[in-house]
Short mmCIF file of C-alpha atoms and ligand atoms in Angstrom, two decimals:
data_model
loop_
_atom_site.label_atom_id
_atom_site.label_comp_id
_atom_site.label_asym_id
_atom_site.label_seq_id
_atom_site.Cartn_x
_atom_site.Cartn_y
_atom_site.Cartn_z
CA MET A 909 -16.56 28.61 15.74
CA LEU A 910 -15.43 28.50 12.08
CA SER A 911 -12.44 30.74 12.77
CA GLU A 912 -10.96 27.98 14.93
CA PHE A 913 -10.60 25.82 11.84
CA VAL A 914 -8.77 28.29 9.63
CA GLY A 915 -5.28 27.14 8.65
CA GLY A 916 -5.72 23.95 6.65
CA LEU A 917 -6.38 20.36 7.54
CA LYS A 918 -5.99 18.95 11.02
CA VAL A 919 -5.32 15.26 11.60
CA VAL A 920 -6.29 14.13 15.10
CA GLY A 921 -5.09 10.70 16.24
CA SER A 922 -2.55 8.91 18.35
CA GLY A 923 1.14 9.18 17.46
CA ARG A 924 1.45 5.48 18.30
CA SER A 925 -1.49 4.22 16.21
CA SER A 926 -0.81 2.49 12.90
CA GLU A 927 -4.16 3.75 11.44
CA THR A 928 -3.05 7.32 12.12
CA TYR A 929 0.38 6.54 10.71
CA VAL A 930 -1.11 5.31 7.38
CA ILE A 931 -3.09 8.57 6.98
CA ARG A 932 -0.16 10.85 7.89
CA ASP A 933 2.25 8.85 5.72
CA PHE A 934 -0.08 9.20 2.72
CA MET A 935 -0.53 12.95 3.29
CA ASP A 936 3.21 13.51 3.80
CA LYS A 937 4.20 11.61 0.68
CA ASN A 938 1.57 13.35 -1.40
CA HIS A 939 2.56 16.80 -0.13
CA ILE A 940 -0.83 17.52 1.44
CA TRP A 941 -0.26 20.12 4.16
CA TYR A 942 -1.81 19.31 7.56
CA HIS A 943 -1.36 19.95 11.24
CA PHE A 944 -1.11 16.82 13.42
CA LEU A 945 -2.68 16.80 16.88
CA ASP A 946 -1.54 13.82 18.94
CA VAL A 947 -4.35 12.88 21.30
CA ASP A 948 -1.84 11.33 23.72
CA VAL A 949 -0.22 14.70 24.40
CA SER A 950 -2.24 17.53 22.87
CA ASP A 951 -4.89 19.41 24.88
CA GLU A 952 -6.25 20.85 21.65
CA ALA A 953 -6.91 17.31 20.35
CA LYS A 954 -8.84 16.48 23.53
CA GLU A 955 -10.84 19.71 23.30
CA LEU A 956 -11.77 18.92 19.69
CA LEU A 957 -13.01 15.47 20.70
CA THR A 958 -15.18 17.01 23.42
CA HIS A 959 -16.44 19.70 21.06
CA PHE A 960 -17.50 17.18 18.40
CA GLN A 961 -18.73 14.67 20.99
CA LEU A 962 -16.34 12.03 19.72
CA SER A 963 -14.34 9.47 21.64
CA VAL A 964 -10.82 8.09 21.20
CA SER A 965 -12.32 5.06 19.43
CA ASP A 966 -13.51 7.39 16.59
CA LEU A 967 -9.91 8.39 15.79
CA PRO A 968 -8.16 9.10 13.52
CA ILE A 969 -10.21 12.00 12.16
CA ILE A 970 -9.47 14.79 9.71
CA ILE A 971 -11.03 18.24 10.06
CA ASN A 972 -10.99 20.89 7.34
CA ASP A 973 -11.38 24.69 7.40
CA GLU A 974 -15.15 24.35 7.32
CA ALA A 975 -15.13 22.06 10.36
CA LYS A 976 -16.19 19.10 8.21
CA ILE A 977 -15.00 15.83 9.71
CA CYS A 978 -13.73 12.81 7.79
CA ARG A 979 -13.72 9.88 10.23
CA SER A 980 -11.23 6.96 9.90
CA PRO A 981 -11.07 7.25 6.09
CA ASN A 982 -9.48 4.62 3.87
CA LEU A 983 -6.90 6.01 1.41
CA GLY A 984 -9.43 6.26 -1.45
CA GLU A 985 -11.81 8.32 0.71
CA LEU A 986 -8.92 10.45 1.95
CA ALA A 987 -7.69 11.09 -1.61
CA ARG A 988 -11.17 12.18 -2.76
CA TYR A 989 -11.58 14.36 0.35
CA THR A 990 -8.29 16.10 -0.47
CA GLY A 991 -8.88 16.19 -4.25
CA ILE A 992 -5.90 14.19 -5.56
CA LEU A 993 -7.86 11.19 -6.94
CA MET A 994 -9.41 11.89 -10.35
CA ASP A 995 -11.76 10.12 -12.84
CA PHE A 996 -11.05 10.03 -16.57
CA GLU A 997 -13.72 7.73 -17.92
CA ASP A 998 -14.97 9.91 -20.78
CA GLU A 999 -11.58 10.71 -22.26
CA ILE A 1000 -9.03 9.05 -24.50
CA PHE A 1001 -5.43 10.01 -23.85
CA ASP A 1002 -2.39 10.03 -26.16
CA LEU A 1003 -0.34 8.56 -23.33
CA LEU A 1004 -1.01 6.95 -19.96
CA ILE A 1005 1.97 6.61 -17.59
CA ILE A 1006 1.67 4.04 -14.82
CA GLY A 1007 3.91 4.88 -11.87
CA ALA A 1008 5.15 8.26 -10.62
CA GLY A 1009 8.66 7.28 -9.55
CA PRO A 1010 11.65 9.00 -11.21
CA ALA A 1011 11.03 7.22 -14.54
CA GLY A 1012 7.30 7.98 -14.66
CA LEU A 1013 7.74 11.58 -13.48
CA ALA A 1014 10.44 12.23 -16.10
CA ALA A 1015 8.14 10.81 -18.80
CA SER A 1016 5.30 12.99 -17.43
CA VAL A 1017 7.40 16.18 -17.63
CA TYR A 1018 8.58 15.51 -21.19
CA ALA A 1019 5.23 14.26 -22.50
CA ALA A 1020 3.24 17.16 -21.03
CA SER A 1021 5.80 19.78 -22.07
CA GLU A 1022 5.74 18.44 -25.63
CA GLY A 1023 1.98 18.79 -25.90
CA LEU A 1024 0.82 15.18 -25.54
CA LYS A 1025 -2.50 14.64 -23.81
CA VAL A 1026 -1.14 12.67 -20.89
CA VAL A 1027 -2.25 11.30 -17.54
CA THR A 1028 -0.10 9.67 -14.86
CA ILE A 1029 -1.38 7.43 -12.09
CA ASP A 1030 0.34 6.00 -9.02
CA SER A 1031 -0.86 3.52 -6.45
CA SER A 1032 0.62 5.35 -3.46
CA ALA A 1033 2.61 8.59 -3.88
CA PRO A 1034 4.98 10.43 -6.22
CA GLY A 1035 8.67 9.55 -5.87
CA GLY A 1036 8.60 5.76 -5.88
CA GLN A 1037 11.65 4.14 -4.29
CA ALA A 1038 13.69 7.31 -4.70
CA GLY A 1039 11.17 9.07 -2.45
CA LYS A 1040 12.27 6.66 0.29
CA SER A 1041 15.90 7.70 0.15
CA SER A 1042 17.09 9.98 2.93
CA LYS A 1043 19.83 11.42 0.73
CA ILE A 1044 20.71 10.78 -2.92
CA GLU A 1045 24.30 11.83 -3.44
CA ASN A 1046 25.04 10.54 -6.93
CA TYR A 1047 22.33 12.31 -8.96
CA LEU A 1048 23.81 14.81 -11.39
CA GLY A 1049 23.56 18.44 -10.35
CA PHE A 1050 23.26 17.96 -6.57
CA PRO A 1051 26.84 17.90 -5.26
CA THR A 1052 25.78 17.92 -1.62
CA GLY A 1053 22.95 15.44 -2.20
CA ILE A 1054 19.18 15.83 -2.16
CA SER A 1055 16.55 13.89 -0.26
CA GLY A 1056 14.41 11.64 -2.44
CA ARG A 1057 11.33 13.40 -1.14
CA ASP A 1058 12.57 16.83 -2.27
CA LEU A 1059 13.59 15.48 -5.67
CA ALA A 1060 10.18 13.84 -6.12
CA ASN A 1061 8.36 16.97 -4.97
CA ARG A 1062 10.18 19.12 -7.52
CA ALA A 1063 9.44 16.68 -10.35
CA TYR A 1064 5.78 16.35 -9.26
CA ILE A 1065 5.30 20.12 -9.37
CA GLN A 1066 7.20 20.36 -12.68
CA ALA A 1067 4.98 17.74 -14.36
CA GLN A 1068 1.81 19.47 -13.11
CA LYS A 1069 3.15 22.84 -14.28
CA PHE A 1070 3.19 21.51 -17.85
CA GLY A 1071 -0.38 20.25 -17.51
CA CYS A 1072 0.08 16.59 -16.66
CA ASN A 1073 -2.83 15.16 -14.61
CA ILE A 1074 -1.50 13.01 -11.78
CA SER A 1075 -4.06 10.87 -9.98
CA ILE A 1076 -3.29 9.11 -6.69
CA PRO A 1077 -3.98 6.51 -5.26
CA HIS A 1078 -4.85 4.90 -8.56
CA LYS A 1079 -3.51 1.36 -8.86
CA ALA A 1080 -3.31 -0.40 -12.23
CA GLU A 1081 -5.09 -3.71 -11.89
CA SER A 1082 -5.17 -5.08 -15.45
CA LEU A 1083 -4.69 -3.95 -19.04
CA GLU A 1084 -6.51 -4.85 -22.25
CA HIS A 1085 -5.08 -4.25 -25.69
CA MET A 1086 -7.91 -3.37 -28.11
CA GLY A 1087 -5.79 -3.08 -31.29
CA ASP A 1088 -5.64 0.70 -31.75
CA HIS A 1089 -5.91 1.59 -28.06
CA PHE A 1090 -5.51 0.23 -24.52
CA VAL A 1091 -8.01 0.08 -21.65
CA LEU A 1092 -6.55 0.11 -18.18
CA SER A 1093 -8.66 -1.05 -15.24
CA ALA A 1094 -7.76 0.39 -11.86
CA THR A 1095 -8.52 -0.89 -8.37
CA ASN A 1096 -11.05 1.90 -7.79
CA GLY A 1097 -13.25 0.22 -10.44
CA LYS A 1098 -12.65 2.97 -13.03
CA SER A 1099 -11.00 2.52 -16.41
CA ILE A 1100 -8.76 4.79 -18.50
CA ARG A 1101 -8.48 4.67 -22.32
CA THR A 1102 -5.24 5.58 -24.04
CA LYS A 1103 -3.49 5.28 -27.42
CA SER A 1104 -0.10 4.46 -25.86
CA LEU A 1105 1.22 3.54 -22.46
CA ILE A 1106 4.44 3.68 -20.44
CA ALA A 1107 4.88 1.10 -17.66
CA ALA A 1108 7.05 2.73 -14.96
CA THR A 1109 5.90 0.69 -11.98
CA GLY A 1110 9.39 -0.02 -10.63
CA ALA A 1111 9.88 -2.41 -7.77
CA ASN A 1112 8.68 -2.92 -4.20
CA TYR A 1113 10.66 -3.77 -1.11
CA ARG A 1114 10.21 -7.30 0.21
CA LYS A 1115 8.78 -7.83 3.69
CA LEU A 1116 10.77 -9.56 6.43
CA PRO A 1117 9.89 -13.26 6.57
CA VAL A 1118 9.05 -13.08 10.31
CA SER A 1119 5.74 -13.35 12.21
CA HIS A 1120 3.86 -10.16 13.19
CA VAL A 1121 5.48 -7.94 10.52
CA GLU A 1122 2.09 -6.51 9.49
CA LYS A 1123 1.17 -5.79 13.10
CA PHE A 1124 4.15 -3.45 13.49
CA GLU A 1125 4.11 -1.76 10.06
CA GLY A 1126 3.80 1.94 10.83
CA SER A 1127 4.38 1.34 14.54
CA GLY A 1128 8.00 0.25 14.56
CA ILE A 1129 8.62 -1.36 11.14
CA TYR A 1130 9.32 0.97 8.21
CA TYR A 1131 10.46 0.63 4.61
CA SER A 1132 12.02 4.07 4.29
CA ALA A 1133 14.07 6.34 6.51
CA THR A 1134 12.41 9.67 5.75
CA GLY A 1135 10.05 12.28 7.19
CA MET A 1136 7.89 11.18 10.08
CA ASN A 1137 9.32 7.63 10.14
CA ILE A 1138 12.47 8.95 11.69
CA SER A 1139 10.89 11.50 14.04
CA SER A 1140 10.65 8.92 16.83
CA CYS A 1141 14.27 7.69 16.49
CA GLU A 1142 15.99 10.33 18.62
CA ASN A 1143 18.08 8.66 21.36
CA GLU A 1144 16.46 5.31 20.55
CA ILE A 1145 18.00 1.95 19.65
CA ILE A 1146 17.41 1.40 15.94
CA GLY A 1147 17.74 -1.61 13.61
CA ILE A 1148 18.47 -1.53 9.88
CA VAL A 1149 18.05 -4.78 7.94
CA GLY A 1150 19.88 -5.16 4.62
CA GLY A 1151 23.26 -4.60 3.03
CA GLY A 1152 22.58 -2.45 -0.04
CA ASN A 1153 23.12 1.28 -0.54
CA SER A 1154 19.64 2.07 0.73
CA ALA A 1155 20.42 0.37 4.06
CA GLY A 1156 23.79 2.14 4.28
CA GLN A 1157 22.29 5.58 3.59
CA ALA A 1158 19.59 5.02 6.21
CA ALA A 1159 22.08 3.82 8.86
CA LEU A 1160 24.29 6.88 8.45
CA PHE A 1161 21.38 9.27 8.39
CA ILE A 1162 19.77 7.88 11.55
CA ALA A 1163 23.07 7.44 13.43
CA ASP A 1164 23.28 11.25 13.67
CA PHE A 1165 20.47 11.37 16.26
CA ALA A 1166 19.82 7.77 17.42
CA LYS A 1167 21.54 6.24 20.45
CA VAL A 1168 22.72 3.13 18.59
CA VAL A 1169 22.08 1.77 15.10
CA HIS A 1170 22.35 -2.00 14.57
CA ILE A 1171 22.88 -3.06 10.94
CA ILE A 1172 21.59 -6.61 10.55
CA LEU A 1173 22.94 -8.34 7.48
CA ARG A 1174 22.45 -11.91 6.21
CA GLY A 1175 25.72 -11.87 4.25
CA GLY A 1176 29.22 -12.01 5.64
CA LEU A 1177 30.63 -8.79 4.15
CA LEU A 1178 29.24 -5.24 4.41
CA GLY A 1179 30.88 -4.15 1.16
CA ALA A 1180 29.44 -6.99 -0.92
CA LYS A 1181 26.50 -4.90 -2.20
CA MET A 1182 27.17 -1.46 -0.71
CA SER A 1183 29.22 1.34 -2.32
CA ASP A 1184 32.64 1.80 -0.80
CA TYR A 1185 32.02 5.43 0.26
CA LEU A 1186 29.12 4.29 2.47
CA VAL A 1187 31.03 1.31 3.94
CA GLN A 1188 33.92 3.57 4.94
CA ARG A 1189 31.62 6.11 6.59
CA ILE A 1190 29.73 3.38 8.46
CA GLU A 1191 32.93 1.83 9.76
CA ALA A 1192 34.06 5.22 11.03
CA THR A 1193 30.80 5.86 12.91
CA ASP A 1194 31.00 4.87 16.58
CA ASN A 1195 27.30 4.27 17.26
CA ILE A 1196 26.74 1.86 14.34
CA ILE A 1197 27.15 -1.84 15.17
CA GLU A 1198 27.35 -4.44 12.38
CA HIS A 1199 25.86 -7.93 12.77
CA LEU A 1200 27.07 -10.06 9.85
CA ASN A 1201 25.66 -13.53 8.97
CA THR A 1202 22.64 -12.54 11.07
CA GLU A 1203 18.86 -12.63 10.58
CA VAL A 1204 15.85 -11.16 12.39
CA VAL A 1205 13.94 -14.07 13.97
CA ALA A 1206 11.23 -12.44 16.12
CA LEU A 1207 9.50 -9.13 16.80
CA SER A 1208 7.72 -8.20 20.03
CA GLY A 1209 5.75 -5.39 21.61
CA ASP A 1210 2.18 -4.58 22.59
CA HIS A 1211 1.06 -1.73 20.32
CA HIS A 1212 4.48 -0.57 19.17
CA LEU A 1213 7.66 -2.52 18.46
CA GLU A 1214 9.62 -2.94 21.72
CA SER A 1215 12.31 -5.50 20.89
CA VAL A 1216 13.79 -7.58 18.08
CA ALA A 1217 15.43 -11.00 18.38
CA ILE A 1218 18.33 -11.60 16.00
CA GLN A 1219 20.29 -14.78 15.40
CA THR A 1220 23.83 -15.06 14.10
CA LYS A 1221 24.76 -18.33 12.34
CA MET A 1222 25.44 -21.21 14.77
CA GLN A 1223 24.54 -19.07 17.81
CA GLU A 1224 21.54 -18.64 20.13
CA PRO A 1225 19.09 -15.75 19.38
CA VAL A 1226 19.78 -12.46 21.17
CA THR A 1227 17.05 -9.91 22.01
CA ILE A 1228 17.82 -6.21 21.53
CA PRO A 1229 15.44 -3.41 22.67
CA ILE A 1230 15.07 -2.03 19.15
CA THR A 1231 12.02 0.26 18.89
CA ASN A 1232 12.26 1.14 15.20
CA LEU A 1233 13.34 -1.33 12.53
CA PHE A 1234 13.98 -0.18 8.96
CA THR A 1235 14.10 -2.96 6.38
CA PHE A 1236 15.72 -2.85 2.93
CA ILE A 1237 15.94 -6.47 1.82
CA GLY A 1238 15.66 -6.47 -1.94
CA ALA A 1239 12.87 -5.71 -4.32
CA ARG A 1240 10.58 -7.44 -6.78
CA PRO A 1241 9.11 -5.82 -9.92
CA CYS A 1242 5.52 -4.53 -9.80
CA THR A 1243 4.17 -6.19 -12.93
CA GLU A 1244 1.20 -8.29 -11.73
CA TRP A 1245 -1.12 -5.97 -13.68
CA LEU A 1246 0.60 -7.04 -16.94
CA ASP A 1247 0.61 -10.79 -16.25
CA GLY A 1248 0.03 -12.80 -19.41
CA LEU A 1249 0.05 -9.70 -21.63
CA VAL A 1250 3.70 -8.78 -22.24
CA ALA A 1251 6.88 -10.85 -22.35
CA MET A 1252 8.70 -10.91 -18.98
CA ASP A 1253 11.50 -12.94 -17.43
CA ASP A 1254 10.84 -15.47 -14.64
CA SER A 1255 11.12 -12.78 -11.95
CA GLY A 1256 8.63 -10.46 -13.69
CA PHE A 1257 11.01 -7.91 -15.28
CA ILE A 1258 9.69 -6.71 -18.67
CA PHE A 1259 11.62 -7.43 -21.87
CA THR A 1260 12.07 -4.47 -24.23
CA GLY A 1261 13.64 -3.84 -27.65
CA PRO A 1262 16.26 -6.33 -28.78
CA SER A 1263 15.75 -8.59 -25.74
CA ILE A 1264 12.30 -9.66 -26.97
CA ILE A 1265 12.71 -13.00 -28.68
CA ASP A 1266 11.41 -13.71 -32.20
CA GLN A 1267 8.60 -15.95 -31.04
CA GLU A 1268 7.12 -13.20 -28.82
CA LEU A 1269 7.58 -10.58 -31.57
CA SER A 1270 5.53 -12.62 -34.02
CA GLU A 1271 2.48 -12.20 -31.74
CA CYS A 1272 2.35 -8.45 -32.47
CA ARG A 1273 1.16 -7.53 -36.00
CA ILE A 1274 3.20 -4.28 -36.26
CA TYR A 1275 6.44 -6.14 -35.56
CA GLN A 1276 5.98 -8.05 -38.80
CA GLN A 1277 6.73 -4.71 -40.54
CA ARG A 1278 9.25 -3.12 -38.15
CA LYS A 1279 11.39 -3.99 -35.10
CA PRO A 1280 10.38 -2.76 -31.62
CA GLN A 1281 12.00 0.49 -30.49
CA SER A 1282 14.54 0.12 -27.67
CA LEU A 1283 12.02 0.70 -24.83
CA GLU A 1284 9.03 -0.91 -26.53
CA THR A 1285 7.68 -4.16 -25.09
CA SER A 1286 6.34 -7.21 -26.93
CA ILE A 1287 3.20 -5.13 -27.61
CA ALA A 1288 3.75 -2.10 -29.88
CA GLY A 1289 2.71 1.16 -28.21
CA LEU A 1290 3.34 -0.22 -24.71
CA PHE A 1291 6.73 0.92 -23.36
CA ALA A 1292 8.61 -0.05 -20.18
CA VAL A 1293 11.13 2.18 -18.38
CA GLY A 1294 13.18 2.26 -15.18
CA ASP A 1295 13.56 -0.50 -12.60
CA VAL A 1296 10.67 -2.55 -13.98
CA ARG A 1297 12.55 -3.13 -17.24
CA LYS A 1298 14.73 -6.21 -17.70
CA GLY A 1299 18.36 -5.11 -17.79
CA SER A 1300 17.83 -1.62 -16.31
CA VAL A 1301 20.57 -0.11 -14.16
CA LYS A 1302 18.42 0.52 -11.02
CA ARG A 1303 19.49 4.09 -10.47
CA VAL A 1304 17.60 7.39 -10.34
CA ALA A 1305 19.54 8.88 -13.26
CA SER A 1306 18.97 5.92 -15.55
CA ALA A 1307 15.26 5.78 -14.65
CA VAL A 1308 14.95 9.51 -15.45
CA GLY A 1309 16.88 9.01 -18.71
CA GLU A 1310 14.69 6.13 -19.82
CA GLY A 1311 11.49 7.97 -18.90
CA SER A 1312 12.51 10.95 -21.03
CA MET A 1313 13.72 8.80 -23.93
CA ALA A 1314 10.51 6.79 -24.04
CA VAL A 1315 8.51 9.93 -24.84
CA SER A 1316 10.29 10.37 -28.18
CA GLN A 1317 9.53 6.70 -28.94
CA VAL A 1318 5.87 7.32 -28.06
CA HIS A 1319 5.81 10.21 -30.59
CA GLN A 1320 7.25 7.83 -33.20
CA TYR A 1321 4.60 5.20 -32.40
CA LEU A 1322 1.71 7.72 -32.48
CA SER A 1323 2.93 9.09 -35.83
CA GLU A 1324 2.70 5.67 -37.44
CA ALA A 1325 -0.76 4.83 -36.03
CA PRO A 1326 -3.51 4.79 -38.71
C1 FAD B 2671 16.00 3.70 0.06
C2 FAD B 2671 16.53 3.80 -1.35
C3 FAD B 2671 17.64 4.58 -1.64
C4 FAD B 2671 18.11 4.70 -2.95
N1 FAD B 2671 19.19 5.50 -3.19
C5 FAD B 2671 19.60 5.69 -4.46
C6 FAD B 2671 20.68 6.60 -4.73
O1 FAD B 2671 21.28 7.19 -3.82
N2 FAD B 2671 21.04 6.78 -6.02
C7 FAD B 2671 20.42 6.15 -7.06
O2 FAD B 2671 20.76 6.41 -8.22
N3 FAD B 2671 19.41 5.27 -6.84
C8 FAD B 2671 18.98 5.02 -5.56
N4 FAD B 2671 17.97 4.14 -5.31
C9 FAD B 2671 17.36 3.43 -6.46
C10 FAD B 2671 16.34 4.33 -7.18
O3 FAD B 2671 15.50 4.94 -6.22
C11 FAD B 2671 15.51 3.52 -8.17
O4 FAD B 2671 16.39 2.97 -9.14
C12 FAD B 2671 14.49 4.41 -8.89
O5 FAD B 2671 13.58 4.97 -7.94
C13 FAD B 2671 13.70 3.62 -9.93
O6 FAD B 2671 12.73 4.48 -10.47
P1 FAD B 2671 11.43 3.92 -11.20
O7 FAD B 2671 10.62 5.13 -11.53
O8 FAD B 2671 11.82 3.01 -12.28
O9 FAD B 2671 10.65 3.02 -10.14
P2 FAD B 2671 10.15 3.30 -8.67
O10 FAD B 2671 10.96 4.34 -8.02
O11 FAD B 2671 10.05 1.97 -8.03
O12 FAD B 2671 8.68 3.90 -8.87
C14 FAD B 2671 7.60 3.11 -9.30
C15 FAD B 2671 6.27 3.78 -8.94
O13 FAD B 2671 5.21 2.99 -9.50
C16 FAD B 2671 4.15 2.88 -8.58
N5 FAD B 2671 3.40 1.65 -8.84
C17 FAD B 2671 3.81 0.37 -8.66
N6 FAD B 2671 2.85 -0.50 -9.05
C18 FAD B 2671 1.82 0.25 -9.48
C19 FAD B 2671 0.54 -0.06 -10.02
N7 FAD B 2671 0.12 -1.33 -10.20
N8 FAD B 2671 -0.29 0.97 -10.36
C20 FAD B 2671 0.10 2.26 -10.20
N9 FAD B 2671 1.30 2.61 -9.70
C21 FAD B 2671 2.15 1.62 -9.36
C22 FAD B 2671 4.84 2.90 -7.21
O14 FAD B 2671 3.94 3.36 -6.20
C23 FAD B 2671 6.01 3.86 -7.45
O15 FAD B 2671 5.68 5.18 -7.09
C24 FAD B 2671 17.49 3.99 -4.01
C25 FAD B 2671 16.38 3.17 -3.73
C26 FAD B 2671 15.91 3.07 -2.41
C27 FAD B 2671 14.72 2.20 -2.13
#
């Protein structure tokens, strides 16, 4: 019997179930190899259910080489089952990096390669927003572009090669500053102690302000056009909401194999927020239709998205049989875990270096002797890099640059600590 389970993990579930989607999405993004058996079409999936005396209501399940079953796990249980969630309660680190997007991964590579005792945590998967990009074409050194997922995967492996621990899913919940060190509390109830900290928590895409969005997340509504999200788009009618570069990249990528791609845009001009090279390519692509001054007003379907109603200014709503809707409608910084601790602007972006005003500086004892370094926040020893930082450029290259630069500032901070 055991020989039947050789060959890694098997995920058994329905290709149209959002619970199965959440598990596969997590495993894909975290580079955990598995074989998916869709119970709607696979005889092997049905045989496994019979063999283990399970029914469809027990799905999704995961089976390992030793035929051990993990039934409908939440992401914490799944991460422990696959070994990527770690505990660090008895240790004190030189540096804790929160967020494994481009900024956090760059900081992880430099910190670990320079001998710091470092740990990185992320609430969902390595790669951050960049991991959601189907093709990044403006990152130095990749003239034909690279998918965000590949870029993230390379950086993830590189950081681990130098000895950086990366624990996922490990979400920062709150932070305490104890004078000479910090204590971070995470949502799994565990804490991590560290002498210095880099906040690289970036930003999150906003959800569409329409009813039933949650119902269709993973079964028709997606926030990235990568991997398995696009596998069901072939010859389908697809919607893309948003007018930034991320929406443009996704539209072009999906138009190659979808029947029609509808770009739905609140503004009146496609080029208002999108780079010219993308606008030109979109306008030259026959199966992309633009809907300007238009909003999504309703979503419908039983288990999976079946249609989307859109409304153009001053006109009646129109229903289109869109089965997959990708939304890219702006982002907000992920800084709730630092609320009340560091100086931020009204939107939650963190002030660093010269942008911290005198009144906030006076609250930190060290700043009475020296000015903050350029990436240091209103608390000495706590740095902010990438999209989460007030005034950042919101690009992969700048996030990577800031993540690397912050490590030299961490060295400076640690060298002055008593
Ligand atoms: C679809 C798309 C396409 C893009 N294309 C391009 C492009 O072609 N070129 C370009 O230069 N830029 C592009 N960008 C922008 C670029 O991806 C971002 O500027 C860059 O990813 C920012 O990096 P970051 O590390 O600062 O933050 P993020 O990438 O946002 O990463 C932050 C990480 O922190 C984690 N996190 C958040 N909160 C917590 C918490 N409380 N605890 C633990 N972890 C947490 C998140 O899970 C995430 O992994 C694109 C963005 C998107 C969304």
